PDB file of C-alpha atoms in Angstrom:
ATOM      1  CA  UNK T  97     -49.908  -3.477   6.203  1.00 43.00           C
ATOM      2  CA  UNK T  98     -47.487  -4.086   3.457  1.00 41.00           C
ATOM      3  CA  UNK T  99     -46.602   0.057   3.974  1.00 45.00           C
ATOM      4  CA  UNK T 100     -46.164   0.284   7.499  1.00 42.00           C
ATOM      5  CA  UNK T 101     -43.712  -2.749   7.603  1.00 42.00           C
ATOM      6  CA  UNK T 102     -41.591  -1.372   5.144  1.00 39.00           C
ATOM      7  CA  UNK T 103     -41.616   2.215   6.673  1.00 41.00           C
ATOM      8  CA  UNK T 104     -40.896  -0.101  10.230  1.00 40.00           C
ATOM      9  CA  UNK T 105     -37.935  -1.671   8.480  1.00 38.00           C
ATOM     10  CA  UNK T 106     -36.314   1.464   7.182  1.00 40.00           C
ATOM     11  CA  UNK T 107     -36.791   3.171  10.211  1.00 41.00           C
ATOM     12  CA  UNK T 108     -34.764   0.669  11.820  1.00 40.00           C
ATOM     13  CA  UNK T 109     -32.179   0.381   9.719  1.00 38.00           C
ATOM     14  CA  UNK T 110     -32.095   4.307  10.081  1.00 38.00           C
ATOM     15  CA  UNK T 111     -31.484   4.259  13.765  1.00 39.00           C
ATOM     16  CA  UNK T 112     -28.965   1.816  13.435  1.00 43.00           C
ATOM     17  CA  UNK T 113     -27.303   4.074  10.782  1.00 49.00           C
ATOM     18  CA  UNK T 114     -26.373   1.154   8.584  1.00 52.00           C
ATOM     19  CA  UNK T 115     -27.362   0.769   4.698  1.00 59.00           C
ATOM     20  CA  UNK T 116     -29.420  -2.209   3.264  1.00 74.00           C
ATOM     21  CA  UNK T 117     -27.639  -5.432   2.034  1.00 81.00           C
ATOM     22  CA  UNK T 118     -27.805  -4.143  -1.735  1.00 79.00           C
ATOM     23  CA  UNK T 119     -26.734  -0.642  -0.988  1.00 80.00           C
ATOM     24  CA  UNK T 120     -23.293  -2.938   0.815  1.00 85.00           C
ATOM     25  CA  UNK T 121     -23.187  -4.731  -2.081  1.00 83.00           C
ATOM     26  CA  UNK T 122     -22.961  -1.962  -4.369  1.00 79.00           C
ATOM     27  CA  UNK T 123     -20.677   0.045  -2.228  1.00 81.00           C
ATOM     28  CA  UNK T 124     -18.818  -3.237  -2.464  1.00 83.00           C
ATOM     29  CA  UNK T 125     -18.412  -3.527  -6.137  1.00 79.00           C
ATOM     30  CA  UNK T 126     -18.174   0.548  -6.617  1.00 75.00           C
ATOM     31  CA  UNK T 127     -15.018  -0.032  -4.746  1.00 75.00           C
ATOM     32  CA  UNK T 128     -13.827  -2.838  -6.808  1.00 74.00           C
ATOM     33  CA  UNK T 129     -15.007  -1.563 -10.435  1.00 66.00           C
ATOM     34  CA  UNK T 130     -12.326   1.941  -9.096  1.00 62.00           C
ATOM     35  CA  UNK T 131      -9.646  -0.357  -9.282  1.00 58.00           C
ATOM     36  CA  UNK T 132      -9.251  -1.240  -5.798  1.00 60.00           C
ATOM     37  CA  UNK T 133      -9.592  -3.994  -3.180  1.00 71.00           C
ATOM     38  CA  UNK T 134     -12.541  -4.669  -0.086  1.00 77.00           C
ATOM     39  CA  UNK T 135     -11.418  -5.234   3.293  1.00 81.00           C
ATOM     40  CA  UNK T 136     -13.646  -6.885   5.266  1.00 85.00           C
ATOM     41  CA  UNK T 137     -12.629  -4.961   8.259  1.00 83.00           C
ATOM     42  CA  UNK T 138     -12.675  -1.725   6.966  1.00 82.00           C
ATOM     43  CA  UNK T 139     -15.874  -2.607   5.427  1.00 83.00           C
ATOM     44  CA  UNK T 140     -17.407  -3.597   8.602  1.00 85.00           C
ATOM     45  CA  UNK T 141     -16.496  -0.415  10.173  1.00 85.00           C
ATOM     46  CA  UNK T 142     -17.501   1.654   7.518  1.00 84.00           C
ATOM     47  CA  UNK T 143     -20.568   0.230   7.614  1.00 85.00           C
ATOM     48  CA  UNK T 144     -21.397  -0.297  10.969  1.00 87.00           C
ATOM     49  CA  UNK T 145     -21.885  -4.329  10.810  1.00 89.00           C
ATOM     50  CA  UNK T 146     -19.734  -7.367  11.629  1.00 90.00           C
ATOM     51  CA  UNK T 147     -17.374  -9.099   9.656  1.00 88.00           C
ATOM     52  CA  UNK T 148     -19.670 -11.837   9.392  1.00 90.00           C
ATOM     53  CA  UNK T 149     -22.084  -9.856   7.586  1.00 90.00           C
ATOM     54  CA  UNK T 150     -19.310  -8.633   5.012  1.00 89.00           C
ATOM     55  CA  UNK T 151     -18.196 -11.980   4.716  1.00 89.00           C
ATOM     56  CA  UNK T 152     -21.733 -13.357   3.620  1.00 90.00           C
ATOM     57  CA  UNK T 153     -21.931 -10.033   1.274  1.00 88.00           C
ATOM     58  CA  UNK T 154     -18.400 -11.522  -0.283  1.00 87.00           C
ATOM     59  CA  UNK T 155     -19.786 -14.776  -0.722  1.00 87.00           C
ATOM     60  CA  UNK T 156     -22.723 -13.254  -2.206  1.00 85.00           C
ATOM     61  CA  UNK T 157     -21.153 -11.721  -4.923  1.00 82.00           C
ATOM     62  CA  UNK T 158     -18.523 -14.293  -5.484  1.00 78.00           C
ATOM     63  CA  UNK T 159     -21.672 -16.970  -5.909  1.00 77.00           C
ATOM     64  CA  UNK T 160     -22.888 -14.245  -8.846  1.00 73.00           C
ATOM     65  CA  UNK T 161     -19.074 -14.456 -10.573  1.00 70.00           C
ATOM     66  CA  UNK T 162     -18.582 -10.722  -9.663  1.00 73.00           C
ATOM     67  CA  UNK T 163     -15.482 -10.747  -7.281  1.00 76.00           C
ATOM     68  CA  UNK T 164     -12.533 -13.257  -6.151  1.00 75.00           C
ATOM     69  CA  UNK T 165     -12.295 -14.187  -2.476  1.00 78.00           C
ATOM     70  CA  UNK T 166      -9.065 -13.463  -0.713  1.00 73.00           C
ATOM     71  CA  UNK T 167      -7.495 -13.656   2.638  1.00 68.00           C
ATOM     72  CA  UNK T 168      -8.831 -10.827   4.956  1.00 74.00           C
ATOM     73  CA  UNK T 169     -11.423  -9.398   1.660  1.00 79.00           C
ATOM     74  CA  UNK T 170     -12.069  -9.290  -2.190  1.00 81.00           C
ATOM     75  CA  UNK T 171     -10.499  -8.501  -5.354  1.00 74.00           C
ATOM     76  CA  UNK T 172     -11.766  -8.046  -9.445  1.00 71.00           C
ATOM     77  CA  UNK T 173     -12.393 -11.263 -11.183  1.00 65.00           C
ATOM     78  CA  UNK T 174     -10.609  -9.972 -13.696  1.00 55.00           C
ATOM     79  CA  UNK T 175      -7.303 -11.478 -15.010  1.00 48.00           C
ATOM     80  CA  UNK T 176      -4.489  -9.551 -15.518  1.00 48.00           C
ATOM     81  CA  UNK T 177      -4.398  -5.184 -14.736  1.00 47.00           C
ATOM     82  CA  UNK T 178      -7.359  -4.016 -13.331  1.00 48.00           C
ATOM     83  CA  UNK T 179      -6.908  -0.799 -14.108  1.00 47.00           C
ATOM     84  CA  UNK T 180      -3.842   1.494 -15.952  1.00 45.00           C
ATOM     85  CA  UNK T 181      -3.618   4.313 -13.950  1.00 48.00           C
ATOM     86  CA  UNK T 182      -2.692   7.318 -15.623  1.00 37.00           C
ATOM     87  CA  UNK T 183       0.281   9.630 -15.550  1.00 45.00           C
ATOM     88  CA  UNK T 184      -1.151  11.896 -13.104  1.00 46.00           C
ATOM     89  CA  UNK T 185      -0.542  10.769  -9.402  1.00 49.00           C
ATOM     90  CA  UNK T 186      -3.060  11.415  -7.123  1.00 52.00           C
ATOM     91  CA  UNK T 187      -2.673  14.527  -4.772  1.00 57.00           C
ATOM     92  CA  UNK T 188      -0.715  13.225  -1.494  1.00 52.00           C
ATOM     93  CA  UNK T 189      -3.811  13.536   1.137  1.00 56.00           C
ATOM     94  CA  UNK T 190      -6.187  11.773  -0.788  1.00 57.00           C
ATOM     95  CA  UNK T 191      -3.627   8.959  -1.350  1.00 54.00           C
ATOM     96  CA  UNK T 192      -2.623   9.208   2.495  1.00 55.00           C
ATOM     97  CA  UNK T 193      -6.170   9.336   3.431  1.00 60.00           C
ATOM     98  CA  UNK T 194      -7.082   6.070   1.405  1.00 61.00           C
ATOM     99  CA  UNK T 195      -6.480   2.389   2.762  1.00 63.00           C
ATOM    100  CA  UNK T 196      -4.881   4.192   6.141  1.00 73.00           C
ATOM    101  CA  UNK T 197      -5.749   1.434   8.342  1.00 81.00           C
ATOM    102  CA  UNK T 198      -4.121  -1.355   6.091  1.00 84.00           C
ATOM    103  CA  UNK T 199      -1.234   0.897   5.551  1.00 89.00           C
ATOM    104  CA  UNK T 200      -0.933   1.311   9.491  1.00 90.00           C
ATOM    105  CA  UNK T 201      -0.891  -2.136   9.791  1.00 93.00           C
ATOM    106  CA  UNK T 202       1.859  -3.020   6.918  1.00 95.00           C
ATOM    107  CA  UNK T 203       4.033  -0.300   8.724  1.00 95.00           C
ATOM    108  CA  UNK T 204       3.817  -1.827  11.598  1.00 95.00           C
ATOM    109  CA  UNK T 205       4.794  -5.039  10.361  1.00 96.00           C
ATOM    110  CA  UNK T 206       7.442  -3.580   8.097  1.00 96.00           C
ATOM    111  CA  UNK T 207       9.388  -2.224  11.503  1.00 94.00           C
ATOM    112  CA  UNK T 208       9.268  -5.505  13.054  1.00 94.00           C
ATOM    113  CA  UNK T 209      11.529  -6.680   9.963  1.00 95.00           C
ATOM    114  CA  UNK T 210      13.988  -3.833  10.231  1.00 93.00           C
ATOM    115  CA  UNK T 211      14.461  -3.991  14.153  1.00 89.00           C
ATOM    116  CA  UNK T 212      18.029  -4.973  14.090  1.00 87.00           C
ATOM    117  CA  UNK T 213      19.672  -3.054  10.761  1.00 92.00           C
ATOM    118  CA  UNK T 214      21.636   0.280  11.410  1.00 93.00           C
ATOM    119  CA  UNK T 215      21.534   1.257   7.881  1.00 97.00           C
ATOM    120  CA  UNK T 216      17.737   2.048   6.573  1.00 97.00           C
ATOM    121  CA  UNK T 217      16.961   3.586   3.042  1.00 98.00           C
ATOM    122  CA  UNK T 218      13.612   5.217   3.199  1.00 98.00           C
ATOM    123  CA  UNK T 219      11.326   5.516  -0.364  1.00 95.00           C
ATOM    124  CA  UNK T 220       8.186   7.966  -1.261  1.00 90.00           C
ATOM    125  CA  UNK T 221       4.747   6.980  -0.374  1.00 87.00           C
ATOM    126  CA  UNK T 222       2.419   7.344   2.059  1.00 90.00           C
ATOM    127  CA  UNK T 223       2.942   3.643   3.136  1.00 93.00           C
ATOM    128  CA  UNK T 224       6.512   4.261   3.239  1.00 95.00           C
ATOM    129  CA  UNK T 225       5.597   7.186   5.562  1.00 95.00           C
ATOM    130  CA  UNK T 226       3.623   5.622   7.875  1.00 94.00           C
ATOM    131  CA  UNK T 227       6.673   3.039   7.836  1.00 96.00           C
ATOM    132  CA  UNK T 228       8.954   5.943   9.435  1.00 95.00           C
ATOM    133  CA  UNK T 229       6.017   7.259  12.220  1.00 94.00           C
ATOM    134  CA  UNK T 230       6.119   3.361  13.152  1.00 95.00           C
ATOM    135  CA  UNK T 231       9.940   3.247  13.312  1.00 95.00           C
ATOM    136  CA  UNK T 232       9.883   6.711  15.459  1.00 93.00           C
ATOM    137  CA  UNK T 233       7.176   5.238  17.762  1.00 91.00           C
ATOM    138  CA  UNK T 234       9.415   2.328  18.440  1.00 87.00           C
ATOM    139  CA  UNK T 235      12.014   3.688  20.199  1.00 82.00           C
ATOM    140  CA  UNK T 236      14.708   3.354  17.077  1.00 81.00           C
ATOM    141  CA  UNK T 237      18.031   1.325  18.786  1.00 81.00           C
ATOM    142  CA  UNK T 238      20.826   4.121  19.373  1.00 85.00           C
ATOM    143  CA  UNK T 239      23.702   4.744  16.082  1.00 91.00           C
ATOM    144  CA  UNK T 240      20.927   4.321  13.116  1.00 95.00           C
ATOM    145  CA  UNK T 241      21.057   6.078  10.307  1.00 97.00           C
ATOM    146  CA  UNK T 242      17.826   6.511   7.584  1.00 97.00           C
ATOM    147  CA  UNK T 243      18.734   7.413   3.943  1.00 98.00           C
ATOM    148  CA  UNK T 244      15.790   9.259   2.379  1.00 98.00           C
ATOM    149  CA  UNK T 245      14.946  11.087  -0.650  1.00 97.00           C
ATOM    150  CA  UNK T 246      11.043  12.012   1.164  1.00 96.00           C
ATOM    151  CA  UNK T 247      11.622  15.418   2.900  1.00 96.00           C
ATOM    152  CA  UNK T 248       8.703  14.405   4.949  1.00 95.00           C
ATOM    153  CA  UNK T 249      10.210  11.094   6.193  1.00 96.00           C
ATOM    154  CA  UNK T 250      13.337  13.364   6.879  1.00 97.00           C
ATOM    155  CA  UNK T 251      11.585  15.868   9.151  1.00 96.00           C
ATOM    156  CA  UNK T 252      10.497  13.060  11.169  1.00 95.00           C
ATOM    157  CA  UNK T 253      13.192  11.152  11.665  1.00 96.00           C
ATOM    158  CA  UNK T 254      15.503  14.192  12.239  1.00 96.00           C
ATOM    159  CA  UNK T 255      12.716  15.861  14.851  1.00 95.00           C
ATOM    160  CA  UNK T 256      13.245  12.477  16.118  1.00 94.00           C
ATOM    161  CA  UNK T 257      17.459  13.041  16.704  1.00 94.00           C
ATOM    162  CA  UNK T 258      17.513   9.761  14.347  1.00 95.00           C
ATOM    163  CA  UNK T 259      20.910  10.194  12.198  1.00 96.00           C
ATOM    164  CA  UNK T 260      19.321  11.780   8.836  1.00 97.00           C
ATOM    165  CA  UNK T 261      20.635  12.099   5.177  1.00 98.00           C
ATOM    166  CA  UNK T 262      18.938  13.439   2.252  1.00 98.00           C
ATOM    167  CA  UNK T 263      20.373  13.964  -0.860  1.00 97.00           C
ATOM    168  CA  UNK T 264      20.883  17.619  -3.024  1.00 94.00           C
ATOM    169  CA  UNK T 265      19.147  17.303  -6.447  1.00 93.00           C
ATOM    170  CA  UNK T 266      15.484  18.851  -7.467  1.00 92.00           C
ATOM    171  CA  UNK T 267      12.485  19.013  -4.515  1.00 93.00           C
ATOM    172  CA  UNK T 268       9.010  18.089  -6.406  1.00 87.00           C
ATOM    173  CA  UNK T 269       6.632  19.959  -3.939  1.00 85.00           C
ATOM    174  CA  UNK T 270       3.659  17.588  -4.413  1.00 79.00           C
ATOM    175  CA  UNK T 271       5.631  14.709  -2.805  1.00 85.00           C
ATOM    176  CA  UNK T 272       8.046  16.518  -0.982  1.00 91.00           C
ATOM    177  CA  UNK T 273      10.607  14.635  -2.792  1.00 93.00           C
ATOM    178  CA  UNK T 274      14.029  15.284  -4.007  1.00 95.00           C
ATOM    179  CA  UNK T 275      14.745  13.839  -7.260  1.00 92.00           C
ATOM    180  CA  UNK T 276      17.100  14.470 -10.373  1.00 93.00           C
ATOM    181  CA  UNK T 277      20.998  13.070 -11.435  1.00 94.00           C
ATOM    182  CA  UNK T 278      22.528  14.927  -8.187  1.00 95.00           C
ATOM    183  CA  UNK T 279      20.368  12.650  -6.043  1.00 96.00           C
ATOM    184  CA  UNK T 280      20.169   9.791  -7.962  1.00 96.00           C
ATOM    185  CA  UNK T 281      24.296  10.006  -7.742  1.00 96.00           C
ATOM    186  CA  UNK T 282      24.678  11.013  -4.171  1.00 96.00           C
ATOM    187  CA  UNK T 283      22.930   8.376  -3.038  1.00 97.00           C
ATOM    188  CA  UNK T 284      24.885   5.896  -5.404  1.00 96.00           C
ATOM    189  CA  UNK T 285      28.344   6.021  -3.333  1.00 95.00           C
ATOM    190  CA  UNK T 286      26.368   4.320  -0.139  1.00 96.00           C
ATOM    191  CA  UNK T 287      24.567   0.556   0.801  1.00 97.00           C
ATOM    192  CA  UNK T 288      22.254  -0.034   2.853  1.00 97.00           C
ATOM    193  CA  UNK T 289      21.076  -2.577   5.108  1.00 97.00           C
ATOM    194  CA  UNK T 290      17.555  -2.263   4.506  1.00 97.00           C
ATOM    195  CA  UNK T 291      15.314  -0.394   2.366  1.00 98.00           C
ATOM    196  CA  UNK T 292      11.498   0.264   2.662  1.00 98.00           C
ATOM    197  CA  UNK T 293       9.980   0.598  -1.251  1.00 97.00           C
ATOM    198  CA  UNK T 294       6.456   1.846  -2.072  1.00 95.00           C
ATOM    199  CA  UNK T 295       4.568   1.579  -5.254  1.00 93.00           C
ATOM    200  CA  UNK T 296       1.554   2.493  -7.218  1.00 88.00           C
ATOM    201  CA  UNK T 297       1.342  -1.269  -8.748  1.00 89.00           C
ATOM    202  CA  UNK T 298       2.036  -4.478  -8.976  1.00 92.00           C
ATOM    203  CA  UNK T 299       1.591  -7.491 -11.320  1.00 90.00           C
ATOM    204  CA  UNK T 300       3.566 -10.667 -12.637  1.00 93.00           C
ATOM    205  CA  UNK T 301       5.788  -8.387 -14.569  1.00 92.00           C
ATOM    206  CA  UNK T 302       7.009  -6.225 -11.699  1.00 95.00           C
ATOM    207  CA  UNK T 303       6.546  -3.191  -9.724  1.00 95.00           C
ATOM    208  CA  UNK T 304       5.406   0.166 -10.966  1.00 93.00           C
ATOM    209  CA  UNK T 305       5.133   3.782 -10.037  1.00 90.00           C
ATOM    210  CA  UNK T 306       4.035   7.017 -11.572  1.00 83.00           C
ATOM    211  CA  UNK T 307       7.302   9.235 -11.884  1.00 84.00           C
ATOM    212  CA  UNK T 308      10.428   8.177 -13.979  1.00 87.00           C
ATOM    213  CA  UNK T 309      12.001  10.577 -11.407  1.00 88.00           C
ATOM    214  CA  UNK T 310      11.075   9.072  -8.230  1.00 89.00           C
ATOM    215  CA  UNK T 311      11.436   5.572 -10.148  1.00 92.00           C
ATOM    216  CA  UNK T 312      15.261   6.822 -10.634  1.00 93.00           C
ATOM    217  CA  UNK T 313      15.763   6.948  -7.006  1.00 95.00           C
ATOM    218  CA  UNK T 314      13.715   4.007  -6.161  1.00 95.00           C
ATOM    219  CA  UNK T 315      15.833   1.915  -8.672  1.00 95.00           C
ATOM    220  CA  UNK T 316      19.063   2.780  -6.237  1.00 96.00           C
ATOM    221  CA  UNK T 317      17.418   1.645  -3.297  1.00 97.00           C
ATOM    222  CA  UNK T 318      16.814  -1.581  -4.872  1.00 96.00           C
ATOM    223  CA  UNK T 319      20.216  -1.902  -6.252  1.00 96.00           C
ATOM    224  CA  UNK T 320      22.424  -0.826  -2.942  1.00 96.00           C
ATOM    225  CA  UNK T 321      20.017  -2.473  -0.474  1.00 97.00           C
ATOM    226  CA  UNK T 322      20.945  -5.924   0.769  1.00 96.00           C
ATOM    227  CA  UNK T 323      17.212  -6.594   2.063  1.00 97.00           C
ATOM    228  CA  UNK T 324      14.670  -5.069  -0.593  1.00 98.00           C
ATOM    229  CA  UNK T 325      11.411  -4.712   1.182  1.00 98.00           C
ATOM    230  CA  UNK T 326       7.858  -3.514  -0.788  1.00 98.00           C
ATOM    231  CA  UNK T 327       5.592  -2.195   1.228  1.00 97.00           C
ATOM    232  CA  UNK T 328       2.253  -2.477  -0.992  1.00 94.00           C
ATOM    233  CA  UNK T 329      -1.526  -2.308   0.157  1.00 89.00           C
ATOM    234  CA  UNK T 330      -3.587  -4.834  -1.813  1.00 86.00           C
ATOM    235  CA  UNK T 331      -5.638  -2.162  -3.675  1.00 79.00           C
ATOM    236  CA  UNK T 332      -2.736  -2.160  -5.737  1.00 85.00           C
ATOM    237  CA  UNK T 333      -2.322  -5.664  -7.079  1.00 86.00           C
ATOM    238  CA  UNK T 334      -2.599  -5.985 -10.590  1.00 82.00           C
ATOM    239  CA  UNK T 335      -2.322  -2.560 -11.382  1.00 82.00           C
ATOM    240  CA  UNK T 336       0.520  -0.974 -14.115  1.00 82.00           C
ATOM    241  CA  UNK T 337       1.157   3.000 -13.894  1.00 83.00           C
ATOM    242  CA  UNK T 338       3.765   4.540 -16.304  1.00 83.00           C
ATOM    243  CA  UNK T 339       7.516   3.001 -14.922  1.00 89.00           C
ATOM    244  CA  UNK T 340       8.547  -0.377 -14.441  1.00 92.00           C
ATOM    245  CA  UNK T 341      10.460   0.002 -11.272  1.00 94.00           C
ATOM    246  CA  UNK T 342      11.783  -3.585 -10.868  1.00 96.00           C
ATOM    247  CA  UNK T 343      11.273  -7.307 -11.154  1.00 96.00           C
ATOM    248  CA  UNK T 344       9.829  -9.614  -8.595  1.00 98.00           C
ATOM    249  CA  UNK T 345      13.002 -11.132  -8.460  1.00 97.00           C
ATOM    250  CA  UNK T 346      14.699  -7.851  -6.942  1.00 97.00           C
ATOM    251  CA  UNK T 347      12.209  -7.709  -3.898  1.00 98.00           C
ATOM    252  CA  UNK T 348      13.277  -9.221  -0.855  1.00 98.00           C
ATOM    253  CA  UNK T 349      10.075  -9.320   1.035  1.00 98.00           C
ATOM    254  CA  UNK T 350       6.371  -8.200   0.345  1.00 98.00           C
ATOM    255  CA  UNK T 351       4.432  -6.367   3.520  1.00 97.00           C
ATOM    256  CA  UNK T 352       0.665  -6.517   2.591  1.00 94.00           C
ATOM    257  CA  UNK T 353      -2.646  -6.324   3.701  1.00 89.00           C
ATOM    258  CA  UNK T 354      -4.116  -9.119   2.226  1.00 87.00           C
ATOM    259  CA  UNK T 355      -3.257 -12.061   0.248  1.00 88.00           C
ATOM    260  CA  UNK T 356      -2.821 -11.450  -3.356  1.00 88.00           C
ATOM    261  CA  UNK T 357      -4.779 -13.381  -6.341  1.00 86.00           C
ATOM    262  CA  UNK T 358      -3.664 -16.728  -7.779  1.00 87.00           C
ATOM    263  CA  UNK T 359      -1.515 -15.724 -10.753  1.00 88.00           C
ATOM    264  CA  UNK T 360       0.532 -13.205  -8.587  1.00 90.00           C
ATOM    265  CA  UNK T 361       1.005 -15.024  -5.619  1.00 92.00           C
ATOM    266  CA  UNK T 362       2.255 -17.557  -7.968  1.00 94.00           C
ATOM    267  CA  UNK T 363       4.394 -15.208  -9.814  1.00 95.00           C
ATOM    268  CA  UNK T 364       5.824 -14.205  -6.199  1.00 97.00           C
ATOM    269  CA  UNK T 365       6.424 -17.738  -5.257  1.00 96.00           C
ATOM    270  CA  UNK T 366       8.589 -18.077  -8.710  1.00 97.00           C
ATOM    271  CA  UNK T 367      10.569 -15.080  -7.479  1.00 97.00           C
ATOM    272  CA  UNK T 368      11.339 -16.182  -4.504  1.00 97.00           C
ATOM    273  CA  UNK T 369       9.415 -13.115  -2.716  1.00 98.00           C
ATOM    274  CA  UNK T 370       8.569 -13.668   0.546  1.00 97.00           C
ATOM    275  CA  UNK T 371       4.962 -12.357   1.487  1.00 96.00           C
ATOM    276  CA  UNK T 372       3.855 -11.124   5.020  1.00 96.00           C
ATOM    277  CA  UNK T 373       0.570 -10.452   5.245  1.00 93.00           C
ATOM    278  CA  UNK T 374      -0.013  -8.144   8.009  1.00 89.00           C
TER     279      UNK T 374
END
């Protein structure tokens, strides 16, 4: 008896394609252990249940002392960095492949802020990225002009007959990006209404990224922009790689995914950042 209801029960869940509660709950702190964040939507997806069901998984595990609850999913319990990421960036596909729905819906959000400036500075990242196929699908307002060091952000605005400029310096063919002193002081000479920033962390002591190239160029958006927007998915919250980019304090406005734990939220809130949780 005891047999043939198990081998009933696993055949169901079989047809229904979705994995046992502990297989979600491992899944769930696989993710987090890698350094990242849960989503309960893209869990539920991913898994083939409701949001509900993720939800009572969270509380699960946050009843055990194994993850913090936040808006829209999880993060680590633990305080401070979760994780220092090495100097080697991950290969552009696999970064543009992971979190794509929460980076869909920061870019999104991200264009509603910029609607009305002429002037747009456009960083690295995939986030950044989607930020530009947003702005093309939006039917960009006649005389604007995007700033961009991201050859791929460049190709689509320009195949777009959006007003382009990239600068001369160095191209880094893993990013697509053109870095070096020639960019760094071409772009110098202009300001800009607006510029879109992406990042590889974030903590209480600032915002991070990978190459003290790309950091270069990053640092002149923040410096020549009057609005200073980070566009950040919450897998990256209280994570360091090898540059400090920037302050809180030089961020204008925060386009996330989720909210972000206690200590940096209140770190934020001391900086004045404003946080829009898309």
């Amino acid at each position: 008896m005891t047999d043939s209801s198990t081998h009933t029960t696993q055949d169901k869940s079989t047809k229904r394609g979705r994995p046992p509660a502990q297989a979600r709950l491992a899944a769930i702190l696989d993710r987090l252990n890698q350094g990242g964040s849960v989503s309960v939507a893209e869990f539920a997806q991913e898994f083939g249940v409701s949001d509900m069901t993720v939800r009572r998984d969270l509380a699960e595990l946050e009843g055990k002392g194994l993850l913090e609850r936040v808006h829209g999913g999880a993060v680590s319990l633990q305080h401070g960095p979760l994780t220092v990421i090495d100097d080697v960036e991950p290969v552009f596909e696999a970064r543009r492949r992971l979190n794509s729905d929460a980076k869909s819906r920061i870019a999104q959000a991200a264009v509603r802020l910029i609607a009305d400036h002429q002037t747009l500075a456009f960083d690295l990242g995939t986030t950044v990225l989607a930020g530009a196929r947003a702005l093309i699908s939006s039917e960009p307002a006649p005389g604007l002009r995007i700033f961009t060091n991201s050859l791929r952000v460049a190709q689509l605005t320009a195949a777009a007959s959006v007003q382009t400029y990239v600068p001369g310096g160095l191209i880094q063919p893993g990013e697509m990006s053109v870095t070096g002193q020639a960019a760094v002081e071409n772009f110098t000479r202009y300001y800009f209404d607006a510029a879109l920033i992406g990042a590889s962390g974030l903590t209480p002591d600032g915002v991070f990224d990978y190459s003290p190239e790309e950091a270069a160029m990053k640092s002149v958006y923040i410096q020549r922009s009057s609005c200073r927007i980070l566009m950040i998915d919450s897998s990256k919250f209280r994570r360091i790689s090898t540059v400090r980019v920037a302050d809180l304090a030089q961020i204008s406005i925060m386009v996330t995914d989720a909210a972000p734990p206690p200590e940096l939220a209140q770190a934020l809130e001391e900086a004045n950042v404003s946080i829009l949780i898309a």
